[in-house]
Amino acid sequence: MNRRPLVIVAATVGVLATAAFALPNLPPNPVTDAVNDHVFKEKGKRFQTAADAPTRGEPTWVLPSWIPKDATDVRIHVRTTGEARLIRFKLGATPLDGPQCTAGTPKQMARPALDAKWWPHDTRSEERSECRDTHQYQVAVRGKRVYAWTDGTPSPGAKTQGGAPAAQHAAGAR
């Protein structure tokens, strides 16, 4: 009996299982980036400062306008099949107190089904505001570190890709 095909199949399954566990834990590189983008439908980017992020072009990497320009160590993790985003940054001298961020109790919004190594798993108790740009963001602040996320919920009155305000766009979609 020839066992060679069985050995090849077993080895292939072993390699794939090892890759499934190891790839998400490797540092960013072309292989892990391709797997995240095509298999998990997620991608991420890091900027030294908010000023290093693009201000136009592909909207995936354009930061919301409420993020202070002197913020540093900016990380973004996005779902490539929708508008869900995780953003982490460190505050500089400019506080996170602008007209686009409310100080009241934030509305409950579903946390995006995204995960990143740098994202804490328990931020609900630290949510302090809801910030708005094109999308509504939930925000948690830990010292100088800010964690913000959106599930893609449009901000009321924000312009959508079609140019109509988000409230009209949402009403027309029903």
mmCIF file with all atom_site columns, N, CA and C in Angstrom, residues 37-93:
data_model
loop_
_atom_site.group_PDB
_atom_site.id
_atom_site.type_symbol
_atom_site.label_atom_id
_atom_site.label_alt_id
_atom_site.label_comp_id
_atom_site.label_asym_id
_atom_site.label_entity_id
_atom_site.label_seq_id
_atom_site.pdbx_PDB_ins_code
_atom_site.Cartn_x
_atom_site.Cartn_y
_atom_site.Cartn_z
_atom_site.occupancy
_atom_site.B_iso_or_equiv
_atom_site.pdbx_formal_charge
_atom_site.auth_seq_id
_atom_site.auth_comp_id
_atom_site.auth_asym_id
_atom_site.auth_atom_id
_atom_site.pdbx_PDB_model_num
ATOM 1   N N  . ASP A 1 37 ? -5.583  40.948 4.554  1.00 0.00 ? 37 ASP A N  1
ATOM 2   C CA . ASP A 1 37 ? -6.396  41.638 3.567  1.00 0.00 ? 37 ASP A CA 1
ATOM 3   C C  . ASP A 1 37 ? -7.341  40.687 2.838  1.00 0.00 ? 37 ASP A C  1
ATOM 4   N N  . HIS A 1 38 ? -6.836  39.551 2.386  1.00 0.00 ? 38 HIS A N  1
ATOM 5   C CA . HIS A 1 38 ? -7.641  38.664 1.546  1.00 0.00 ? 38 HIS A CA 1
ATOM 6   C C  . HIS A 1 38 ? -8.428  37.620 2.321  1.00 0.00 ? 38 HIS A C  1
ATOM 7   N N  . VAL A 1 39 ? -7.917  37.134 3.433  1.00 0.00 ? 39 VAL A N  1
ATOM 8   C CA . VAL A 1 39 ? -8.607  36.090 4.186  1.00 0.00 ? 39 VAL A CA 1
ATOM 9   C C  . VAL A 1 39 ? -9.484  36.696 5.276  1.00 0.00 ? 39 VAL A C  1
ATOM 10  N N  . PHE A 1 40 ? -8.896  37.544 6.116  1.00 0.00 ? 40 PHE A N  1
ATOM 11  C CA . PHE A 1 40 ? -9.637  38.115 7.238  1.00 0.00 ? 40 PHE A CA 1
ATOM 12  C C  . PHE A 1 40 ? -10.361 39.408 6.860  1.00 0.00 ? 40 PHE A C  1
ATOM 13  N N  . LYS A 1 41 ? -10.101 39.948 5.677  1.00 0.00 ? 41 LYS A N  1
ATOM 14  C CA . LYS A 1 41 ? -10.726 41.189 5.195  1.00 0.00 ? 41 LYS A CA 1
ATOM 15  C C  . LYS A 1 41 ? -10.454 42.361 6.131  1.00 0.00 ? 41 LYS A C  1
ATOM 16  N N  . GLU A 1 42 ? -9.211  42.441 6.629  1.00 0.00 ? 42 GLU A N  1
ATOM 17  C CA . GLU A 1 42 ? -8.782  43.524 7.505  1.00 0.00 ? 42 GLU A CA 1
ATOM 18  C C  . GLU A 1 42 ? -7.404  44.002 7.075  1.00 0.00 ? 42 GLU A C  1
ATOM 19  N N  . LYS A 1 43 ? -7.128  45.271 7.349  1.00 0.00 ? 43 LYS A N  1
ATOM 20  C CA . LYS A 1 43 ? -5.774  45.775 7.132  1.00 0.00 ? 43 LYS A CA 1
ATOM 21  C C  . LYS A 1 43 ? -5.510  46.898 8.115  1.00 0.00 ? 43 LYS A C  1
ATOM 22  N N  . GLY A 1 44 ? -4.237  47.181 8.316  1.00 0.00 ? 44 GLY A N  1
ATOM 23  C CA . GLY A 1 44 ? -3.870  48.194 9.284  1.00 0.00 ? 44 GLY A CA 1
ATOM 24  C C  . GLY A 1 44 ? -2.707  49.039 8.803  1.00 0.00 ? 44 GLY A C  1
ATOM 25  N N  . LYS A 1 45 ? -2.561  50.184 9.445  1.00 0.00 ? 45 LYS A N  1
ATOM 26  C CA . LYS A 1 45 ? -1.476  51.101 9.100  1.00 0.00 ? 45 LYS A CA 1
ATOM 27  C C  . LYS A 1 45 ? -1.093  51.870 10.357 1.00 0.00 ? 45 LYS A C  1
ATOM 28  N N  . ARG A 1 46 ? 0.150   52.325 10.379 1.00 0.00 ? 46 ARG A N  1
ATOM 29  C CA . ARG A 1 46 ? 0.667   53.087 11.515 1.00 0.00 ? 46 ARG A CA 1
ATOM 30  C C  . ARG A 1 46 ? 1.330   54.361 11.002 1.00 0.00 ? 46 ARG A C  1
ATOM 31  N N  . PHE A 1 47 ? 1.108   55.462 11.716 1.00 0.00 ? 47 PHE A N  1
ATOM 32  C CA . PHE A 1 47 ? 1.718   56.747 11.394 1.00 0.00 ? 47 PHE A CA 1
ATOM 33  C C  . PHE A 1 47 ? 2.415   57.270 12.644 1.00 0.00 ? 47 PHE A C  1
ATOM 34  N N  . GLN A 1 48 ? 3.592   57.837 12.493 1.00 0.00 ? 48 GLN A N  1
ATOM 35  C CA . GLN A 1 48 ? 4.316   58.411 13.637 1.00 0.00 ? 48 GLN A CA 1
ATOM 36  C C  . GLN A 1 48 ? 3.518   59.547 14.259 1.00 0.00 ? 48 GLN A C  1
ATOM 37  N N  . THR A 1 49 ? 2.927   60.407 13.426 1.00 0.00 ? 49 THR A N  1
ATOM 38  C CA . THR A 1 49 ? 2.107   61.515 13.908 1.00 0.00 ? 49 THR A CA 1
ATOM 39  C C  . THR A 1 49 ? 0.845   61.603 13.067 1.00 0.00 ? 49 THR A C  1
ATOM 40  N N  . ALA A 1 50 ? -0.158  62.298 13.584 1.00 0.00 ? 50 ALA A N  1
ATOM 41  C CA . ALA A 1 50 ? -1.389  62.498 12.827 1.00 0.00 ? 50 ALA A CA 1
ATOM 42  C C  . ALA A 1 50 ? -1.106  63.292 11.554 1.00 0.00 ? 50 ALA A C  1
ATOM 43  N N  . ALA A 1 51 ? -0.113  64.169 11.607 1.00 0.00 ? 51 ALA A N  1
ATOM 44  C CA . ALA A 1 51 ? 0.244   64.967 10.427 1.00 0.00 ? 51 ALA A CA 1
ATOM 45  C C  . ALA A 1 51 ? 0.803   64.099 9.298  1.00 0.00 ? 51 ALA A C  1
ATOM 46  N N  . ASP A 1 52 ? 1.317   62.907 9.612  1.00 0.00 ? 52 ASP A N  1
ATOM 47  C CA . ASP A 1 52 ? 1.842   61.996 8.591  1.00 0.00 ? 52 ASP A CA 1
ATOM 48  C C  . ASP A 1 52 ? 0.738   61.264 7.834  1.00 0.00 ? 52 ASP A C  1
ATOM 49  N N  . ALA A 1 53 ? -0.456  61.220 8.379  1.00 0.00 ? 53 ALA A N  1
ATOM 50  C CA . ALA A 1 53 ? -1.571  60.534 7.727  1.00 0.00 ? 53 ALA A CA 1
ATOM 51  C C  . ALA A 1 53 ? -2.075  61.369 6.552  1.00 0.00 ? 53 ALA A C  1
ATOM 52  N N  . PRO A 1 54 ? -2.571  60.710 5.514  1.00 0.00 ? 54 PRO A N  1
ATOM 53  C CA . PRO A 1 54 ? -3.087  61.471 4.369  1.00 0.00 ? 54 PRO A CA 1
ATOM 54  C C  . PRO A 1 54 ? -4.331  62.266 4.759  1.00 0.00 ? 54 PRO A C  1
ATOM 55  N N  . THR A 1 55 ? -4.523  63.393 4.114  1.00 0.00 ? 55 THR A N  1
ATOM 56  C CA . THR A 1 55 ? -5.709  64.215 4.372  1.00 0.00 ? 55 THR A CA 1
ATOM 57  C C  . THR A 1 55 ? -6.758  64.041 3.287  1.00 0.00 ? 55 THR A C  1
ATOM 58  N N  . ARG A 1 56 ? -6.393  63.399 2.197  1.00 0.00 ? 56 ARG A N  1
ATOM 59  C CA . ARG A 1 56 ? -7.345  63.063 1.139  1.00 0.00 ? 56 ARG A CA 1
ATOM 60  C C  . ARG A 1 56 ? -6.827  61.846 0.394  1.00 0.00 ? 56 ARG A C  1
ATOM 61  N N  . GLY A 1 57 ? -7.596  61.391 -0.540 1.00 0.00 ? 57 GLY A N  1
ATOM 62  C CA . GLY A 1 57 ? -7.232  60.163 -1.232 1.00 0.00 ? 57 GLY A CA 1
ATOM 63  C C  . GLY A 1 57 ? -8.071  59.021 -0.718 1.00 0.00 ? 57 GLY A C  1
ATOM 64  N N  . GLU A 1 58 ? -7.475  57.836 -0.592 1.00 0.00 ? 58 GLU A N  1
ATOM 65  C CA . GLU A 1 58 ? -8.218  56.676 -0.104 1.00 0.00 ? 58 GLU A CA 1
ATOM 66  C C  . GLU A 1 58 ? -8.739  56.962 1.299  1.00 0.00 ? 58 GLU A C  1
ATOM 67  N N  . PRO A 1 59 ? -10.060 56.961 1.513  1.00 0.00 ? 59 PRO A N  1
ATOM 68  C CA . PRO A 1 59 ? -10.623 57.318 2.818  1.00 0.00 ? 59 PRO A CA 1
ATOM 69  C C  . PRO A 1 59 ? -10.254 56.358 3.939  1.00 0.00 ? 59 PRO A C  1
ATOM 70  N N  . THR A 1 60 ? -9.764  55.186 3.608  1.00 0.00 ? 60 THR A N  1
ATOM 71  C CA . THR A 1 60 ? -9.390  54.206 4.628  1.00 0.00 ? 60 THR A CA 1
ATOM 72  C C  . THR A 1 60 ? -8.389  54.780 5.608  1.00 0.00 ? 60 THR A C  1
ATOM 73  N N  . TRP A 1 61 ? -7.424  55.547 5.139  1.00 0.00 ? 61 TRP A N  1
ATOM 74  C CA . TRP A 1 61 ? -6.335  56.028 5.997  1.00 0.00 ? 61 TRP A CA 1
ATOM 75  C C  . TRP A 1 61 ? -6.468  57.501 6.376  1.00 0.00 ? 61 TRP A C  1
ATOM 76  N N  . VAL A 1 62 ? -7.496  58.194 5.907  1.00 0.00 ? 62 VAL A N  1
ATOM 77  C CA . VAL A 1 62 ? -7.712  59.587 6.282  1.00 0.00 ? 62 VAL A CA 1
ATOM 78  C C  . VAL A 1 62 ? -8.306  59.604 7.693  1.00 0.00 ? 62 VAL A C  1
ATOM 79  N N  . LEU A 1 63 ? -7.657  60.333 8.590  1.00 0.00 ? 63 LEU A N  1
ATOM 80  C CA . LEU A 1 63 ? -8.099  60.379 9.981  1.00 0.00 ? 63 LEU A CA 1
ATOM 81  C C  . LEU A 1 63 ? -9.321  61.276 10.145 1.00 0.00 ? 63 LEU A C  1
ATOM 82  N N  . PRO A 1 64 ? -10.182 60.984 11.119 1.00 0.00 ? 64 PRO A N  1
ATOM 83  C CA . PRO A 1 64 ? -11.302 61.880 11.405 1.00 0.00 ? 64 PRO A CA 1
ATOM 84  C C  . PRO A 1 64 ? -10.774 63.251 11.826 1.00 0.00 ? 64 PRO A C  1
ATOM 85  N N  . SER A 1 65 ? -11.523 64.290 11.518 1.00 0.00 ? 65 SER A N  1
ATOM 86  C CA . SER A 1 65 ? -11.062 65.662 11.783 1.00 0.00 ? 65 SER A CA 1
ATOM 87  C C  . SER A 1 65 ? -10.968 65.986 13.272 1.00 0.00 ? 65 SER A C  1
ATOM 88  N N  . TRP A 1 66 ? -11.581 65.220 14.149 1.00 0.00 ? 66 TRP A N  1
ATOM 89  C CA . TRP A 1 66 ? -11.536 65.506 15.584 1.00 0.00 ? 66 TRP A CA 1
ATOM 90  C C  . TRP A 1 66 ? -10.236 65.044 16.238 1.00 0.00 ? 66 TRP A C  1
ATOM 91  N N  . ILE A 1 67 ? -9.417  64.282 15.534 1.00 0.00 ? 67 ILE A N  1
ATOM 92  C CA . ILE A 1 67 ? -8.136  63.848 16.102 1.00 0.00 ? 67 ILE A CA 1
ATOM 93  C C  . ILE A 1 67 ? -7.161  65.022 16.042 1.00 0.00 ? 67 ILE A C  1
ATOM 94  N N  . PRO A 1 68 ? -6.580  65.413 17.192 1.00 0.00 ? 68 PRO A N  1
ATOM 95  C CA . PRO A 1 68 ? -5.655  66.556 17.200 1.00 0.00 ? 68 PRO A CA 1
ATOM 96  C C  . PRO A 1 68 ? -4.465  66.323 16.263 1.00 0.00 ? 68 PRO A C  1
ATOM 97  N N  . LYS A 1 69 ? -4.036  67.387 15.618 1.00 0.00 ? 69 LYS A N  1
ATOM 98  C CA . LYS A 1 69 ? -2.926  67.291 14.650 1.00 0.00 ? 69 LYS A CA 1
ATOM 99  C C  . LYS A 1 69 ? -1.600  66.937 15.315 1.00 0.00 ? 69 LYS A C  1
ATOM 100 N N  . ASP A 1 70 ? -1.479  67.173 16.637 1.00 0.00 ? 70 ASP A N  1
ATOM 101 C CA . ASP A 1 70 ? -0.222  66.846 17.318 1.00 0.00 ? 70 ASP A CA 1
ATOM 102 C C  . ASP A 1 70 ? -0.265  65.455 17.983 1.00 0.00 ? 70 ASP A C  1
ATOM 103 N N  . ALA A 1 71 ? -1.271  64.640 17.649 1.00 0.00 ? 71 ALA A N  1
ATOM 104 C CA . ALA A 1 71 ? -1.338  63.267 18.154 1.00 0.00 ? 71 ALA A CA 1
ATOM 105 C C  . ALA A 1 71 ? -0.179  62.467 17.562 1.00 0.00 ? 71 ALA A C  1
ATOM 106 N N  . THR A 1 72 ? 0.323   61.510 18.335 1.00 0.00 ? 72 THR A N  1
ATOM 107 C CA . THR A 1 72 ? 1.446   60.686 17.866 1.00 0.00 ? 72 THR A CA 1
ATOM 108 C C  . THR A 1 72 ? 1.080   59.202 17.976 1.00 0.00 ? 72 THR A C  1
ATOM 109 N N  . ASP A 1 73 ? 1.930   58.370 17.419 1.00 0.00 ? 73 ASP A N  1
ATOM 110 C CA . ASP A 1 73 ? 1.772   56.914 17.448 1.00 0.00 ? 73 ASP A CA 1
ATOM 111 C C  . ASP A 1 73 ? 0.351   56.508 17.063 1.00 0.00 ? 73 ASP A C  1
ATOM 112 N N  . VAL A 1 74 ? -0.054  56.917 15.868 1.00 0.00 ? 74 VAL A N  1
ATOM 113 C CA . VAL A 1 74 ? -1.413  56.682 15.376 1.00 0.00 ? 74 VAL A CA 1
ATOM 114 C C  . VAL A 1 74 ? -1.474  55.321 14.684 1.00 0.00 ? 74 VAL A C  1
ATOM 115 N N  . ARG A 1 75 ? -2.410  54.492 15.117 1.00 0.00 ? 75 ARG A N  1
ATOM 116 C CA . ARG A 1 75 ? -2.622  53.186 14.488 1.00 0.00 ? 75 ARG A CA 1
ATOM 117 C C  . ARG A 1 75 ? -4.073  53.090 14.048 1.00 0.00 ? 75 ARG A C  1
ATOM 118 N N  . ILE A 1 76 ? -4.265  52.510 12.863 1.00 0.00 ? 76 ILE A N  1
ATOM 119 C CA . ILE A 1 76 ? -5.603  52.320 12.313 1.00 0.00 ? 76 ILE A CA 1
ATOM 120 C C  . ILE A 1 76 ? -5.729  50.866 11.888 1.00 0.00 ? 76 ILE A C  1
ATOM 121 N N  . HIS A 1 77 ? -6.856  50.260 12.203 1.00 0.00 ? 77 HIS A N  1
ATOM 122 C CA . HIS A 1 77 ? -7.146  48.900 11.770 1.00 0.00 ? 77 HIS A CA 1
ATOM 123 C C  . HIS A 1 77 ? -8.564  48.935 11.202 1.00 0.00 ? 77 HIS A C  1
ATOM 124 N N  . VAL A 1 78 ? -8.743  48.485 9.960  1.00 0.00 ? 78 VAL A N  1
ATOM 125 C CA . VAL A 1 78 ? -10.033 48.614 9.285  1.00 0.00 ? 78 VAL A CA 1
ATOM 126 C C  . VAL A 1 78 ? -10.528 47.283 8.736  1.00 0.00 ? 78 VAL A C  1
ATOM 127 N N  . ARG A 1 79 ? -11.833 47.218 8.578  1.00 0.00 ? 79 ARG A N  1
ATOM 128 C CA . ARG A 1 79 ? -12.473 46.108 7.879  1.00 0.00 ? 79 ARG A CA 1
ATOM 129 C C  . ARG A 1 79 ? -12.537 46.527 6.413  1.00 0.00 ? 79 ARG A C  1
ATOM 130 N N  . THR A 1 80 ? -12.018 45.701 5.510  1.00 0.00 ? 80 THR A N  1
ATOM 131 C CA . THR A 1 80 ? -11.973 46.073 4.084  1.00 0.00 ? 80 THR A CA 1
ATOM 132 C C  . THR A 1 80 ? -13.323 45.890 3.397  1.00 0.00 ? 80 THR A C  1
ATOM 133 N N  . THR A 1 81 ? -14.274 45.255 4.068  1.00 0.00 ? 81 THR A N  1
ATOM 134 C CA . THR A 1 81 ? -15.584 45.028 3.468  1.00 0.00 ? 81 THR A CA 1
ATOM 135 C C  . THR A 1 81 ? -16.646 45.953 4.035  1.00 0.00 ? 81 THR A C  1
ATOM 136 N N  . GLY A 1 82 ? -16.256 47.020 4.703  1.00 0.00 ? 82 GLY A N  1
ATOM 137 C CA . GLY A 1 82 ? -17.223 47.942 5.292  1.00 0.00 ? 82 GLY A CA 1
ATOM 138 C C  . GLY A 1 82 ? -16.531 49.151 5.875  1.00 0.00 ? 82 GLY A C  1
ATOM 139 N N  . GLU A 1 83 ? -17.205 49.800 6.798  1.00 0.00 ? 83 GLU A N  1
ATOM 140 C CA . GLU A 1 83 ? -16.702 51.047 7.377  1.00 0.00 ? 83 GLU A CA 1
ATOM 141 C C  . GLU A 1 83 ? -16.176 50.897 8.802  1.00 0.00 ? 83 GLU A C  1
ATOM 142 N N  . ALA A 1 84 ? -16.122 49.699 9.347  1.00 0.00 ? 84 ALA A N  1
ATOM 143 C CA . ALA A 1 84 ? -15.664 49.499 10.728 1.00 0.00 ? 84 ALA A CA 1
ATOM 144 C C  . ALA A 1 84 ? -14.185 49.852 10.840 1.00 0.00 ? 84 ALA A C  1
ATOM 145 N N  . ARG A 1 85 ? -13.837 50.580 11.930 1.00 0.00 ? 85 ARG A N  1
ATOM 146 C CA . ARG A 1 85 ? -12.445 51.007 12.146 1.00 0.00 ? 85 ARG A CA 1
ATOM 147 C C  . ARG A 1 85 ? -12.111 51.023 13.629 1.00 0.00 ? 85 ARG A C  1
ATOM 148 N N  . LEU A 1 86 ? -10.863 50.711 13.930 1.00 0.00 ? 86 LEU A N  1
ATOM 149 C CA . LEU A 1 86 ? -10.282 50.915 15.248 1.00 0.00 ? 86 LEU A CA 1
ATOM 150 C C  . LEU A 1 86 ? -9.166  51.933 15.071 1.00 0.00 ? 86 LEU A C  1
ATOM 151 N N  . ILE A 1 87 ? -9.078  52.904 15.963 1.00 0.00 ? 87 ILE A N  1
ATOM 152 C CA . ILE A 1 87 ? -8.005  53.900 15.898 1.00 0.00 ? 87 ILE A CA 1
ATOM 153 C C  . ILE A 1 87 ? -7.442  54.071 17.305 1.00 0.00 ? 87 ILE A C  1
ATOM 154 N N  . ARG A 1 88 ? -6.117  54.090 17.393 1.00 0.00 ? 88 ARG A N  1
ATOM 155 C CA . ARG A 1 88 ? -5.454  54.360 18.665 1.00 0.00 ? 88 ARG A CA 1
ATOM 156 C C  . ARG A 1 88 ? -4.416  55.448 18.414 1.00 0.00 ? 88 ARG A C  1
ATOM 157 N N  . PHE A 1 89 ? -4.309  56.384 19.352 1.00 0.00 ? 89 PHE A N  1
ATOM 158 C CA . PHE A 1 89 ? -3.276  57.408 19.244 1.00 0.00 ? 89 PHE A CA 1
ATOM 159 C C  . PHE A 1 89 ? -2.942  57.948 20.622 1.00 0.00 ? 89 PHE A C  1
ATOM 160 N N  . LYS A 1 90 ? -1.822  58.652 20.687 1.00 0.00 ? 90 LYS A N  1
ATOM 161 C CA . LYS A 1 90 ? -1.381  59.271 21.934 1.00 0.00 ? 90 LYS A CA 1
ATOM 162 C C  . LYS A 1 90 ? -1.576  60.777 21.801 1.00 0.00 ? 90 LYS A C  1
ATOM 163 N N  . LEU A 1 91 ? -2.227  61.366 22.800 1.00 0.00 ? 91 LEU A N  1
ATOM 164 C CA . LEU A 1 91 ? -2.464  62.811 22.782 1.00 0.00 ? 91 LEU A CA 1
ATOM 165 C C  . LEU A 1 91 ? -1.170  63.580 22.976 1.00 0.00 ? 91 LEU A C  1
ATOM 166 N N  . GLY A 1 92 ? -1.059  64.710 22.270 1.00 0.00 ? 92 GLY A N  1
ATOM 167 C CA . GLY A 1 92 ? 0.051   65.638 22.466 1.00 0.00 ? 92 GLY A CA 1
ATOM 168 C C  . GLY A 1 92 ? -0.416  66.718 23.433 1.00 0.00 ? 92 GLY A C  1
ATOM 169 N N  . ALA A 1 93 ? -0.058  67.956 23.149 1.00 0.00 ? 93 ALA A N  1
ATOM 170 C CA . ALA A 1 93 ? -0.453  69.077 24.007 1.00 0.00 ? 93 ALA A CA 1
ATOM 171 C C  . ALA A 1 93 ? -1.920  69.455 23.823 1.00 0.00 ? 93 ALA A C  1
#
